PDB file of C-alpha atoms in Angstrom:
ATOM      1  CA  MET A 103    -264.270 -32.559 -13.316  1.00 43.00           C
ATOM      2  CA  SER A 104    -260.938 -34.161 -12.483  1.00 49.00           C
ATOM      3  CA  ASN A 105    -257.616 -34.245 -14.310  1.00 55.00           C
ATOM      4  CA  PHE A 106    -257.600 -35.341 -17.962  1.00 66.00           C
ATOM      5  CA  THR A 107    -254.396 -35.890 -19.924  1.00 65.00           C
ATOM      6  CA  TYR A 108    -254.388 -35.291 -23.680  1.00 71.00           C
ATOM      7  CA  ALA A 109    -251.695 -35.891 -26.290  1.00 71.00           C
ATOM      8  CA  SER A 110    -252.873 -33.175 -28.685  1.00 79.00           C
ATOM      9  CA  TYR A 111    -255.794 -30.926 -29.490  1.00 86.00           C
ATOM     10  CA  THR A 112    -257.223 -29.539 -32.712  1.00 88.00           C
ATOM     11  CA  SER A 113    -259.484 -26.531 -33.097  1.00 90.00           C
ATOM     12  CA  TYR A 114    -262.048 -26.018 -35.855  1.00 93.00           C
ATOM     13  CA  ARG A 115    -263.479 -22.681 -36.998  1.00 92.00           C
ATOM     14  CA  GLU A 116    -266.641 -22.115 -39.010  1.00 90.00           C
ATOM     15  CA  ASP A 117    -265.917 -21.056 -42.600  1.00 84.00           C
ATOM     16  CA  PRO A 118    -267.817 -17.761 -43.187  1.00 79.00           C
ATOM     17  CA  PHE A 119    -267.867 -18.258 -46.981  1.00 78.00           C
ATOM     18  CA  PHE A 120    -268.507 -21.954 -47.565  1.00 75.00           C
ATOM     19  CA  GLY A 121    -269.948 -23.019 -44.200  1.00 76.00           C
ATOM     20  CA  GLY A 122    -268.891 -25.985 -42.135  1.00 85.00           C
ATOM     21  CA  PHE A 123    -266.098 -26.190 -39.589  1.00 90.00           C
ATOM     22  CA  MET A 124    -262.557 -26.370 -40.967  1.00 89.00           C
ATOM     23  CA  ARG A 125    -259.369 -27.204 -39.100  1.00 86.00           C
ATOM     24  CA  PHE A 126    -257.939 -23.994 -37.706  1.00 86.00           C
ATOM     25  CA  GLN A 127    -255.121 -24.983 -35.350  1.00 79.00           C
ATOM     26  CA  TYR A 128    -253.293 -28.156 -34.282  1.00 76.00           C
ATOM     27  CA  ASN A 129    -251.244 -28.389 -31.085  1.00 75.00           C
ATOM     28  CA  GLY A 130    -249.324 -31.612 -30.522  1.00 66.00           C
ATOM     29  CA  ALA A 131    -247.604 -30.584 -27.306  1.00 66.00           C
ATOM     30  CA  GLY A 132    -250.123 -32.370 -25.089  1.00 66.00           C
ATOM     31  CA  GLY A 133    -251.049 -31.380 -21.568  1.00 66.00           C
ATOM     32  CA  THR A 134    -253.439 -31.868 -18.689  1.00 63.00           C
ATOM     33  CA  ILE A 135    -256.801 -30.358 -17.829  1.00 63.00           C
ATOM     34  CA  THR A 136    -256.519 -29.950 -14.071  1.00 50.00           C
ATOM     35  CA  ASP A 137    -258.975 -29.426 -11.239  1.00 43.00           C
ATOM     36  CA  PRO A 138    -259.147 -26.337  -8.979  1.00 37.00           C
ATOM     37  CA  THR A 139    -257.364 -28.039  -6.072  1.00 37.00           C
ATOM     38  CA  ASN A 140    -254.271 -28.358  -8.262  1.00 35.00           C
ATOM     39  CA  GLY A 141    -254.158 -24.632  -8.894  1.00 34.00           C
ATOM     40  CA  SER A 142    -255.535 -24.409 -12.424  1.00 36.00           C
ATOM     41  CA  ALA A 143    -257.889 -21.800 -13.802  1.00 36.00           C
ATOM     42  CA  LEU A 144    -261.032 -23.915 -13.676  1.00 37.00           C
ATOM     43  CA  ARG A 145    -264.246 -22.281 -12.598  1.00 37.00           C
ATOM     44  CA  PRO A 146    -265.093 -23.074  -8.947  1.00 35.00           C
ATOM     45  CA  GLU A 147    -268.598 -24.361  -9.647  1.00 39.00           C
ATOM     46  CA  MET A 148    -267.230 -27.362 -11.533  1.00 42.00           C
ATOM     47  CA  ARG A 149    -267.502 -30.842 -10.051  1.00 45.00           C
ATOM     48  CA  ASN A 150    -264.180 -32.471  -9.224  1.00 47.00           C
ATOM     49  CA  ASP A 151    -264.861 -35.959 -10.575  1.00 53.00           C
ATOM     50  CA  ASP A 152    -263.863 -38.195 -13.485  1.00 59.00           C
ATOM     51  CA  THR A 153    -266.541 -37.035 -15.934  1.00 67.00           C
ATOM     52  CA  PHE A 154    -266.956 -34.076 -18.280  1.00 76.00           C
ATOM     53  CA  GLN A 155    -270.506 -32.719 -18.244  1.00 74.00           C
ATOM     54  CA  VAL A 156    -272.274 -29.980 -20.168  1.00 76.00           C
ATOM     55  CA  THR A 157    -271.644 -26.443 -18.786  1.00 74.00           C
ATOM     56  CA  GLU A 158    -268.285 -27.435 -17.254  1.00 79.00           C
ATOM     57  CA  SER A 159    -265.570 -25.096 -18.474  1.00 78.00           C
ATOM     58  CA  PHE A 160    -261.911 -24.271 -18.068  1.00 75.00           C
ATOM     59  CA  THR A 161    -259.213 -21.956 -19.363  1.00 76.00           C
ATOM     60  CA  LEU A 162    -256.804 -23.358 -21.946  1.00 78.00           C
ATOM     61  CA  TYR A 163    -253.300 -21.895 -22.173  1.00 74.00           C
ATOM     62  CA  PRO A 164    -252.181 -22.831 -25.715  1.00 72.00           C
ATOM     63  CA  ASP A 165    -248.701 -21.295 -25.436  1.00 71.00           C
ATOM     64  CA  PRO A 166    -246.703 -22.608 -22.437  1.00 65.00           C
ATOM     65  CA  ASP A 167    -244.206 -19.779 -22.915  1.00 72.00           C
ATOM     66  CA  ASP A 168    -246.856 -17.060 -22.789  1.00 74.00           C
ATOM     67  CA  PRO A 169    -249.438 -17.524 -19.995  1.00 73.00           C
ATOM     68  CA  SER A 170    -251.146 -14.287 -21.023  1.00 79.00           C
ATOM     69  CA  ILE A 171    -252.677 -16.135 -24.000  1.00 78.00           C
ATOM     70  CA  GLU A 172    -255.763 -17.977 -22.837  1.00 81.00           C
ATOM     71  CA  VAL A 173    -258.900 -19.496 -24.360  1.00 82.00           C
ATOM     72  CA  ALA A 174    -262.114 -19.964 -22.360  1.00 85.00           C
ATOM     73  CA  LEU A 175    -263.824 -23.243 -23.280  1.00 86.00           C
ATOM     74  CA  THR A 176    -267.041 -24.969 -22.237  1.00 88.00           C
ATOM     75  CA  TYR A 177    -267.827 -28.678 -22.607  1.00 88.00           C
ATOM     76  CA  VAL A 178    -270.240 -29.669 -25.406  1.00 90.00           C
ATOM     77  CA  GLY A 179    -270.246 -33.466 -25.746  1.00 87.00           C
ATOM     78  CA  THR A 180    -268.335 -36.277 -27.436  1.00 84.00           C
ATOM     79  CA  ILE A 181    -267.352 -37.186 -30.964  1.00 86.00           C
ATOM     80  CA  GLU A 182    -265.813 -40.284 -32.525  1.00 78.00           C
ATOM     81  CA  VAL A 183    -263.044 -39.584 -35.035  1.00 78.00           C
ATOM     82  CA  ASN A 184    -260.958 -42.355 -36.598  1.00 69.00           C
ATOM     83  CA  GLY A 185    -262.163 -44.767 -33.929  1.00 61.00           C
ATOM     84  CA  GLU A 186    -261.250 -42.548 -30.973  1.00 69.00           C
ATOM     85  CA  LEU A 187    -263.892 -41.040 -28.704  1.00 73.00           C
ATOM     86  CA  MET A 188    -262.944 -37.474 -27.753  1.00 81.00           C
ATOM     87  CA  PRO A 189    -264.412 -34.719 -25.592  1.00 87.00           C
ATOM     88  CA  VAL A 190    -265.536 -31.640 -27.528  1.00 91.00           C
ATOM     89  CA  PHE A 191    -265.318 -28.100 -26.145  1.00 92.00           C
ATOM     90  CA  GLU A 192    -266.509 -24.806 -27.594  1.00 92.00           C
ATOM     91  CA  SER A 193    -264.707 -21.492 -27.358  1.00 90.00           C
ATOM     92  CA  ILE A 194    -266.916 -19.213 -25.272  1.00 85.00           C
ATOM     93  CA  PHE A 195    -265.994 -16.070 -27.207  1.00 82.00           C
ATOM     94  CA  PHE A 196    -265.278 -17.229 -30.780  1.00 83.00           C
ATOM     95  CA  GLY A 197    -267.391 -20.365 -31.155  1.00 89.00           C
ATOM     96  CA  ASP A 198    -264.444 -22.496 -32.311  1.00 92.00           C
ATOM     97  CA  LEU A 199    -264.686 -26.210 -31.517  1.00 93.00           C
ATOM     98  CA  TYR A 200    -261.799 -27.960 -29.748  1.00 91.00           C
ATOM     99  CA  LEU A 201    -261.201 -31.718 -29.886  1.00 90.00           C
ATOM    100  CA  PHE A 202    -258.804 -33.260 -27.353  1.00 85.00           C
ATOM    101  CA  SER A 203    -257.109 -36.512 -28.373  1.00 79.00           C
ATOM    102  CA  GLN A 204    -255.274 -38.952 -26.111  1.00 66.00           C
ATOM    103  CA  THR A 205    -253.489 -40.589 -29.049  1.00 63.00           C
ATOM    104  CA  ALA A 206    -252.506 -37.557 -31.181  1.00 66.00           C
ATOM    105  CA  ALA A 207    -254.035 -39.310 -34.191  1.00 65.00           C
ATOM    106  CA  PRO A 208    -254.380 -37.170 -37.356  1.00 70.00           C
ATOM    107  CA  LEU A 209    -257.763 -35.452 -37.546  1.00 79.00           C
ATOM    108  CA  PRO A 210    -259.699 -34.513 -40.698  1.00 83.00           C
ATOM    109  CA  GLN A 211    -259.501 -31.118 -42.360  1.00 87.00           C
ATOM    110  CA  ALA A 212    -263.271 -30.644 -42.028  1.00 89.00           C
ATOM    111  CA  LEU A 213    -265.365 -31.512 -38.976  1.00 89.00           C
ATOM    112  CA  ASP A 214    -268.835 -32.996 -39.382  1.00 89.00           C
ATOM    113  CA  VAL A 215    -270.617 -31.318 -36.476  1.00 89.00           C
ATOM    114  CA  THR A 216    -273.703 -33.481 -37.005  1.00 90.00           C
ATOM    115  CA  THR A 217    -271.732 -36.401 -35.530  1.00 89.00           C
ATOM    116  CA  ILE A 218    -271.168 -34.638 -32.188  1.00 91.00           C
ATOM    117  CA  ASN A 219    -273.063 -36.361 -29.381  1.00 86.00           C
ATOM    118  CA  GLU A 220    -274.222 -33.168 -27.701  1.00 87.00           C
ATOM    119  CA  GLY A 221    -274.734 -33.466 -23.962  1.00 81.00           C
ATOM    120  CA  GLU A 222    -273.122 -36.917 -23.677  1.00 76.00           C
ATOM    121  CA  GLU A 223    -270.830 -37.244 -20.670  1.00 72.00           C
ATOM    122  CA  PHE A 224    -267.201 -38.267 -21.106  1.00 73.00           C
ATOM    123  CA  SER A 225    -265.813 -40.510 -18.360  1.00 65.00           C
ATOM    124  CA  PHE A 226    -262.100 -41.048 -17.642  1.00 62.00           C
ATOM    125  CA  ALA A 227    -261.892 -42.938 -14.344  1.00 60.00           C
ATOM    126  CA  MET A 228    -258.580 -44.443 -13.151  1.00 63.00           C
ATOM    127  CA  CYS A 229    -259.201 -47.628 -11.134  1.00 82.00           C
ATOM    128  CA  PHE A 230    -258.987 -51.411 -10.736  1.00 88.00           C
ATOM    129  CA  ALA A 231    -261.777 -53.793 -11.754  1.00 88.00           C
ATOM    130  CA  GLU A 232    -263.516 -55.984  -9.191  1.00 87.00           C
ATOM    131  CA  GLY A 233    -261.547 -59.103  -8.279  1.00 91.00           C
ATOM    132  CA  THR A 234    -258.116 -57.606  -9.028  1.00 95.00           C
ATOM    133  CA  ARG A 235    -255.651 -59.213  -6.627  1.00 96.00           C
ATOM    134  CA  ILE A 236    -253.377 -56.812  -4.773  1.00 97.00           C
ATOM    135  CA  ALA A 237    -250.169 -57.959  -3.053  1.00 98.00           C
ATOM    136  CA  THR A 238    -250.200 -57.696   0.759  1.00 98.00           C
ATOM    137  CA  PRO A 239    -247.808 -59.011   3.453  1.00 98.00           C
ATOM    138  CA  SER A 240    -250.211 -61.903   4.065  1.00 96.00           C
ATOM    139  CA  GLY A 241    -250.748 -62.770   0.396  1.00 97.00           C
ATOM    140  CA  GLU A 242    -252.871 -61.448  -2.441  1.00 97.00           C
ATOM    141  CA  MET A 243    -256.268 -59.935  -1.641  1.00 95.00           C
ATOM    142  CA  ALA A 244    -259.098 -58.893  -3.950  1.00 94.00           C
ATOM    143  CA  VAL A 245    -259.129 -55.107  -4.171  1.00 95.00           C
ATOM    144  CA  GLU A 246    -262.767 -54.884  -3.018  1.00 94.00           C
ATOM    145  CA  THR A 247    -261.888 -56.669   0.252  1.00 94.00           C
ATOM    146  CA  LEU A 248    -259.265 -54.116   1.289  1.00 96.00           C
ATOM    147  CA  ALA A 249    -260.118 -51.520   3.934  1.00 95.00           C
ATOM    148  CA  PRO A 250    -258.390 -48.578   5.629  1.00 96.00           C
ATOM    149  CA  GLY A 251    -255.681 -49.882   7.938  1.00 97.00           C
ATOM    150  CA  ASP A 252    -254.887 -52.964   5.843  1.00 98.00           C
ATOM    151  CA  MET A 253    -251.276 -53.269   4.698  1.00 98.00           C
ATOM    152  CA  VAL A 254    -250.281 -53.602   1.047  1.00 98.00           C
ATOM    153  CA  LEU A 255    -246.893 -54.321  -0.506  1.00 98.00           C
ATOM    154  CA  THR A 256    -245.024 -51.915  -2.745  1.00 98.00           C
ATOM    155  CA  ALA A 257    -242.912 -53.064  -5.677  1.00 98.00           C
ATOM    156  CA  ASP A 258    -239.745 -52.478  -3.634  1.00 97.00           C
ATOM    157  CA  GLY A 259    -240.972 -54.729  -0.826  1.00 97.00           C
ATOM    158  CA  ARG A 260    -242.248 -52.197   1.732  1.00 98.00           C
ATOM    159  CA  ALA A 261    -245.514 -52.697   3.603  1.00 98.00           C
ATOM    160  CA  VAL A 262    -247.609 -49.512   3.641  1.00 98.00           C
ATOM    161  CA  PRO A 263    -251.073 -48.933   5.137  1.00 98.00           C
ATOM    162  CA  VAL A 264    -254.183 -48.343   3.065  1.00 98.00           C
ATOM    163  CA  LEU A 265    -255.694 -44.976   3.978  1.00 97.00           C
ATOM    164  CA  TRP A 266    -258.817 -45.235   1.829  1.00 96.00           C
ATOM    165  CA  VAL A 267    -260.325 -47.431  -0.886  1.00 96.00           C
ATOM    166  CA  GLY A 268    -262.272 -45.387  -3.423  1.00 93.00           C
ATOM    167  CA  ILE A 269    -265.311 -47.038  -5.032  1.00 92.00           C
ATOM    168  CA  GLN A 270    -266.867 -45.752  -8.235  1.00 87.00           C
ATOM    169  CA  THR A 271    -269.887 -47.015 -10.166  1.00 84.00           C
ATOM    170  CA  LEU A 272    -269.615 -46.581 -13.934  1.00 80.00           C
ATOM    171  CA  ARG A 273    -272.297 -46.966 -16.561  1.00 73.00           C
ATOM    172  CA  ARG A 274    -271.846 -49.072 -19.664  1.00 68.00           C
ATOM    173  CA  GLY A 275    -273.634 -46.407 -21.681  1.00 57.00           C
ATOM    174  CA  PHE A 276    -270.598 -44.142 -21.348  1.00 49.00           C
ATOM    175  CA  ALA A 277    -268.104 -46.933 -22.020  1.00 47.00           C
ATOM    176  CA  HIS A 278    -267.402 -46.402 -25.701  1.00 49.00           C
ATOM    177  CA  GLU A 279    -264.758 -48.935 -26.738  1.00 51.00           C
ATOM    178  CA  ASP A 280    -262.099 -46.215 -26.638  1.00 52.00           C
ATOM    179  CA  ARG A 281    -262.960 -45.520 -22.977  1.00 60.00           C
ATOM    180  CA  SER A 282    -263.790 -49.081 -21.914  1.00 78.00           C
ATOM    181  CA  PRO A 283    -261.721 -50.794 -19.229  1.00 89.00           C
ATOM    182  CA  ILE A 284    -258.547 -52.344 -20.613  1.00 92.00           C
ATOM    183  CA  LYS A 285    -257.842 -56.067 -20.311  1.00 93.00           C
ATOM    184  CA  ILE A 286    -254.140 -56.923 -20.093  1.00 96.00           C
ATOM    185  CA  ALA A 287    -253.659 -60.632 -20.765  1.00 94.00           C
ATOM    186  CA  ALA A 288    -251.500 -62.688 -18.422  1.00 94.00           C
ATOM    187  CA  GLY A 289    -247.870 -62.338 -19.517  1.00 94.00           C
ATOM    188  CA  ALA A 290    -248.522 -59.418 -21.891  1.00 96.00           C
ATOM    189  CA  LEU A 291    -246.143 -57.068 -20.040  1.00 96.00           C
ATOM    190  CA  GLY A 292    -243.211 -59.472 -20.038  1.00 94.00           C
ATOM    191  CA  GLY A 293    -241.585 -61.512 -17.305  1.00 93.00           C
ATOM    192  CA  GLY A 294    -244.781 -63.501 -16.918  1.00 93.00           C
ATOM    193  CA  LEU A 295    -246.666 -60.395 -15.779  1.00 96.00           C
ATOM    194  CA  PRO A 296    -249.392 -59.875 -15.043  1.00 96.00           C
ATOM    195  CA  LEU A 297    -249.717 -63.277 -13.399  1.00 95.00           C
ATOM    196  CA  ARG A 298    -253.375 -63.416 -14.433  1.00 94.00           C
ATOM    197  CA  ASP A 299    -255.504 -61.296 -16.739  1.00 95.00           C
ATOM    198  CA  LEU A 300    -255.654 -57.766 -15.327  1.00 96.00           C
ATOM    199  CA  VAL A 301    -258.485 -55.293 -15.993  1.00 94.00           C
ATOM    200  CA  VAL A 302    -258.022 -51.595 -15.233  1.00 95.00           C
ATOM    201  CA  THR A 303    -259.587 -48.387 -16.508  1.00 90.00           C
ATOM    202  CA  ALA A 304    -257.988 -46.801 -19.569  1.00 87.00           C
ATOM    203  CA  ASP A 305    -256.289 -43.962 -17.676  1.00 86.00           C
ATOM    204  CA  HIS A 306    -254.855 -46.149 -14.909  1.00 92.00           C
ATOM    205  CA  GLY A 307    -251.057 -46.113 -14.862  1.00 94.00           C
ATOM    206  CA  MET A 308    -248.849 -49.196 -15.151  1.00 97.00           C
ATOM    207  CA  ILE A 309    -245.174 -48.783 -14.260  1.00 98.00           C
ATOM    208  CA  LEU A 310    -242.953 -50.132 -17.029  1.00 98.00           C
ATOM    209  CA  ASP A 311    -239.233 -49.560 -17.578  1.00 96.00           C
ATOM    210  CA  GLY A 312    -239.164 -46.499 -15.353  1.00 96.00           C
ATOM    211  CA  VAL A 313    -242.200 -44.716 -16.786  1.00 96.00           C
ATOM    212  CA  ILE A 314    -245.920 -44.579 -15.945  1.00 94.00           C
ATOM    213  CA  VAL A 315    -247.944 -45.714 -18.952  1.00 95.00           C
ATOM    214  CA  THR A 316    -251.727 -45.446 -18.979  1.00 91.00           C
ATOM    215  CA  ALA A 317    -253.370 -48.729 -19.913  1.00 93.00           C
ATOM    216  CA  GLY A 318    -255.068 -47.154 -22.912  1.00 88.00           C
ATOM    217  CA  ALA A 319    -251.672 -46.316 -24.411  1.00 90.00           C
ATOM    218  CA  LEU A 320    -250.675 -50.000 -24.223  1.00 94.00           C
ATOM    219  CA  VAL A 321    -253.526 -51.305 -26.375  1.00 91.00           C
ATOM    220  CA  ASN A 322    -252.217 -53.474 -29.217  1.00 91.00           C
ATOM    221  CA  GLY A 323    -255.455 -55.092 -30.365  1.00 86.00           C
ATOM    222  CA  ASP A 324    -254.166 -58.499 -29.379  1.00 90.00           C
ATOM    223  CA  THR A 325    -252.922 -59.179 -25.849  1.00 93.00           C
ATOM    224  CA  ILE A 326    -253.971 -55.758 -24.542  1.00 95.00           C
ATOM    225  CA  ARG A 327    -257.368 -54.546 -25.676  1.00 91.00           C
ATOM    226  CA  PRO A 328    -260.518 -52.739 -24.485  1.00 88.00           C
ATOM    227  CA  VAL A 329    -263.185 -54.862 -22.846  1.00 86.00           C
ATOM    228  CA  ALA A 330    -265.994 -55.259 -25.374  1.00 80.00           C
ATOM    229  CA  ARG A 331    -268.957 -53.049 -24.511  1.00 74.00           C
ATOM    230  CA  GLU A 332    -271.355 -55.988 -24.700  1.00 73.00           C
ATOM    231  CA  ALA A 333    -269.245 -57.817 -22.120  1.00 77.00           C
ATOM    232  CA  LEU A 334    -269.808 -55.079 -19.537  1.00 77.00           C
ATOM    233  CA  PRO A 335    -272.836 -55.102 -17.220  1.00 77.00           C
ATOM    234  CA  PRO A 336    -275.137 -52.037 -17.356  1.00 74.00           C
ATOM    235  CA  ARG A 337    -273.406 -50.751 -14.208  1.00 79.00           C
ATOM    236  CA  TYR A 338    -270.084 -51.907 -12.840  1.00 85.00           C
ATOM    237  CA  ARG A 339    -267.782 -50.883 -10.017  1.00 88.00           C
ATOM    238  CA  VAL A 340    -264.096 -50.004  -9.979  1.00 91.00           C
ATOM    239  CA  TRP A 341    -261.758 -49.450  -7.022  1.00 93.00           C
ATOM    240  CA  HIS A 342    -258.694 -47.352  -6.254  1.00 93.00           C
ATOM    241  CA  ILE A 343    -256.262 -47.681  -3.349  1.00 97.00           C
ATOM    242  CA  GLU A 344    -255.015 -44.594  -1.551  1.00 96.00           C
ATOM    243  CA  THR A 345    -251.831 -44.735   0.514  1.00 98.00           C
ATOM    244  CA  GLU A 346    -249.853 -41.974   2.215  1.00 97.00           C
ATOM    245  CA  ALA A 347    -247.765 -41.333  -0.901  1.00 97.00           C
ATOM    246  CA  HIS A 348    -248.079 -42.139  -4.591  1.00 96.00           C
ATOM    247  CA  GLU A 349    -246.739 -45.711  -4.529  1.00 98.00           C
ATOM    248  CA  VAL A 350    -245.985 -48.536  -6.937  1.00 98.00           C
ATOM    249  CA  LEU A 351    -248.244 -51.414  -5.873  1.00 98.00           C
ATOM    250  CA  LEU A 352    -248.556 -54.908  -7.339  1.00 98.00           C
ATOM    251  CA  ALA A 353    -251.815 -55.861  -9.072  1.00 98.00           C
ATOM    252  CA  GLU A 354    -251.829 -59.456 -10.295  1.00 97.00           C
ATOM    253  CA  GLY A 355    -248.071 -59.188  -9.740  1.00 98.00           C
ATOM    254  CA  ALA A 356    -247.648 -56.256 -12.148  1.00 98.00           C
ATOM    255  CA  PRO A 357    -246.343 -52.858 -10.948  1.00 98.00           C
ATOM    256  CA  THR A 358    -249.104 -50.267 -10.994  1.00 98.00           C
ATOM    257  CA  GLU A 359    -249.877 -46.956  -9.332  1.00 97.00           C
ATOM    258  CA  SER A 360    -251.811 -46.196  -6.176  1.00 97.00           C
ATOM    259  CA  PHE A 361    -254.211 -43.247  -6.021  1.00 93.00           C
ATOM    260  CA  VAL A 362    -252.670 -39.862  -6.790  1.00 87.00           C
ATOM    261  CA  CYS A 363    -254.129 -36.343  -6.905  1.00 71.00           C
ATOM    262  CA  TYR A 364    -253.959 -36.675 -10.667  1.00 60.00           C
ATOM    263  CA  THR A 365    -257.666 -37.316 -10.192  1.00 58.00           C
ATOM    264  CA  GLY A 366    -260.096 -36.026  -7.587  1.00 68.00           C
ATOM    265  CA  ARG A 367    -262.258 -38.043  -5.204  1.00 83.00           C
ATOM    266  CA  ALA A 368    -265.666 -36.368  -5.517  1.00 78.00           C
ATOM    267  CA  GLY A 369    -266.676 -38.741  -8.301  1.00 77.00           C
ATOM    268  CA  TYR A 370    -266.372 -41.783  -6.024  1.00 85.00           C
ATOM    269  CA  ASP A 371    -269.453 -43.355  -4.452  1.00 87.00           C
ATOM    270  CA  ASN A 372    -267.945 -43.192  -0.954  1.00 92.00           C
ATOM    271  CA  PHE A 373    -266.610 -39.628  -1.101  1.00 89.00           C
ATOM    272  CA  ASP A 374    -268.720 -38.662   1.930  1.00 91.00           C
ATOM    273  CA  GLY A 375    -266.997 -41.408   3.901  1.00 93.00           C
ATOM    274  CA  TYR A 376    -263.637 -40.032   2.840  1.00 94.00           C
ATOM    275  CA  MET A 377    -264.552 -36.551   4.051  1.00 94.00           C
ATOM    276  CA  ALA A 378    -265.788 -38.013   7.341  1.00 94.00           C
ATOM    277  CA  LEU A 379    -262.362 -39.602   7.824  1.00 93.00           C
ATOM    278  CA  PHE A 380    -260.129 -36.739   6.725  1.00 94.00           C
ATOM    279  CA  GLY A 381    -262.237 -33.569   6.673  1.00 94.00           C
ATOM    280  CA  VAL A 382    -260.473 -32.226   3.573  1.00 91.00           C
ATOM    281  CA  GLU A 383    -259.034 -33.791   0.445  1.00 88.00           C
ATOM    282  CA  ARG A 384    -255.384 -34.730   0.863  1.00 90.00           C
ATOM    283  CA  MET A 385    -252.877 -33.626  -1.756  1.00 88.00           C
ATOM    284  CA  ILE A 386    -250.615 -36.446  -2.963  1.00 90.00           C
ATOM    285  CA  PRO A 387    -247.684 -35.407  -5.180  1.00 89.00           C
ATOM    286  CA  GLU A 388    -247.103 -37.662  -8.166  1.00 89.00           C
ATOM    287  CA  MET A 389    -244.023 -39.891  -8.114  1.00 93.00           C
ATOM    288  CA  ARG A 390    -241.138 -38.542 -10.149  1.00 92.00           C
ATOM    289  CA  LEU A 391    -241.579 -40.685 -13.220  1.00 93.00           C
ATOM    290  CA  PRO A 392    -242.641 -39.554 -16.703  1.00 91.00           C
ATOM    291  CA  ARG A 393    -246.297 -40.281 -17.520  1.00 89.00           C
ATOM    292  CA  ILE A 394    -247.204 -41.495 -21.006  1.00 90.00           C
ATOM    293  CA  ALA A 395    -250.821 -41.313 -22.168  1.00 82.00           C
ATOM    294  CA  ALA A 396    -250.435 -41.919 -25.911  1.00 81.00           C
ATOM    295  CA  ALA A 397    -249.111 -44.978 -27.754  1.00 85.00           C
ATOM    296  CA  ARG A 398    -246.978 -42.820 -30.038  1.00 84.00           C
ATOM    297  CA  MET A 399    -245.017 -41.590 -27.008  1.00 86.00           C
ATOM    298  CA  LEU A 400    -243.883 -45.059 -25.880  1.00 91.00           C
ATOM    299  CA  PRO A 401    -240.076 -45.293 -25.741  1.00 93.00           C
ATOM    300  CA  PRO A 402    -238.819 -47.410 -28.675  1.00 94.00           C
ATOM    301  CA  ALA A 403    -237.162 -49.941 -26.361  1.00 94.00           C
ATOM    302  CA  LEU A 404    -240.389 -50.455 -24.403  1.00 95.00           C
ATOM    303  CA  ARG A 405    -242.440 -50.692 -27.589  1.00 93.00           C
ATOM    304  CA  ALA A 406    -240.073 -53.333 -28.951  1.00 93.00           C
ATOM    305  CA  ARG A 407    -240.115 -55.302 -25.703  1.00 93.00           C
ATOM    306  CA  LEU A 408    -243.920 -55.364 -25.567  1.00 93.00           C
ATOM    307  CA  SER A 409    -244.095 -56.401 -29.227  1.00 91.00           C
ATOM    308  CA  GLY A 410    -241.725 -59.233 -28.390  1.00 90.00           C
ATOM    309  CA  CYS A 411    -244.093 -60.353 -25.633  1.00 89.00           C
ATOM    310  CA  VAL A 412    -246.926 -60.596 -28.166  1.00 86.00           C
ATOM    311  CA  ALA A 413    -244.788 -62.729 -30.468  1.00 81.00           C
ATOM    312  CA  GLN A 414    -243.757 -65.025 -27.613  1.00 81.00           C
ATOM    313  CA  MET A 415    -247.356 -65.509 -26.506  1.00 82.00           C
ATOM    314  CA  GLU A 416    -248.445 -66.260 -30.069  1.00 76.00           C
ATOM    315  CA  ASN A 417    -245.655 -68.827 -30.438  1.00 73.00           C
ATOM    316  CA  ARG A 418    -246.673 -70.551 -27.213  1.00 71.00           C
ATOM    317  CA  ALA A 419    -250.281 -70.674 -28.352  1.00 63.00           C
ATOM    318  CA  ALA A 420    -249.364 -72.146 -31.742  1.00 56.00           C
TER     319      ALA A 420
END
């Protein structure tokens, strides 16, 4: 399992008198489930990839001011609540159920456990879709054509070498609309960007107004929306570019992040090739910008600017 950012979580406890699971605790502080290489309390037998699987577990620290309070959880499956697909974990000692939301949307008072998709994996890859054009000193190149040693351009005009290009095969069966790749229409981010339609995974970060915003948090149902499940092939590939540091690259002209240790590499198809090159997984500190993973956390000025882009595009289309 790799890193997973959530905006809130809600726990449910079984009612001993009336039965059923009732809401027990809500925590809207948000946080990140991190992998062992980042120093968290995950069990060592867990896979460091971009997918939750049954039997994977971790320790949740619900009170950031008191690290002595901890809850041991194990992954159960997925559930759809109010249109959002969420991973479900069970408390190892008390049997409470924990739902982790990336939007902090209100959750019901009672949980219908019959709607839990037990055993279903939950994928949260962070990559570019095939054909995405990346800026290089010699012009734009499709991400799948890049190789270690090629040079790419950063948003501030520097040329930096590619150290590795991660390739991951995803399955449509796990691409619920809430976790589908996100299509950002040309011009949807303002300033004519992206130059062409851009497709990235939901957790991939775009750099906007001095913050990193995951693509899923930008969805507006109009110019930025999930790729329809029926439009995805049964299996499809995504790519990520690793450079020496966590950089701001240009994808279809739009500022976006390079690979960072926010996710691990073991879930990539060519992980063995990476280990052959480097021997161990490199640690890459995240750039010093706030990361936003929920629409409700968008700064008001950015929200207003993006809404203005929608209006402008609608006017041009009229």
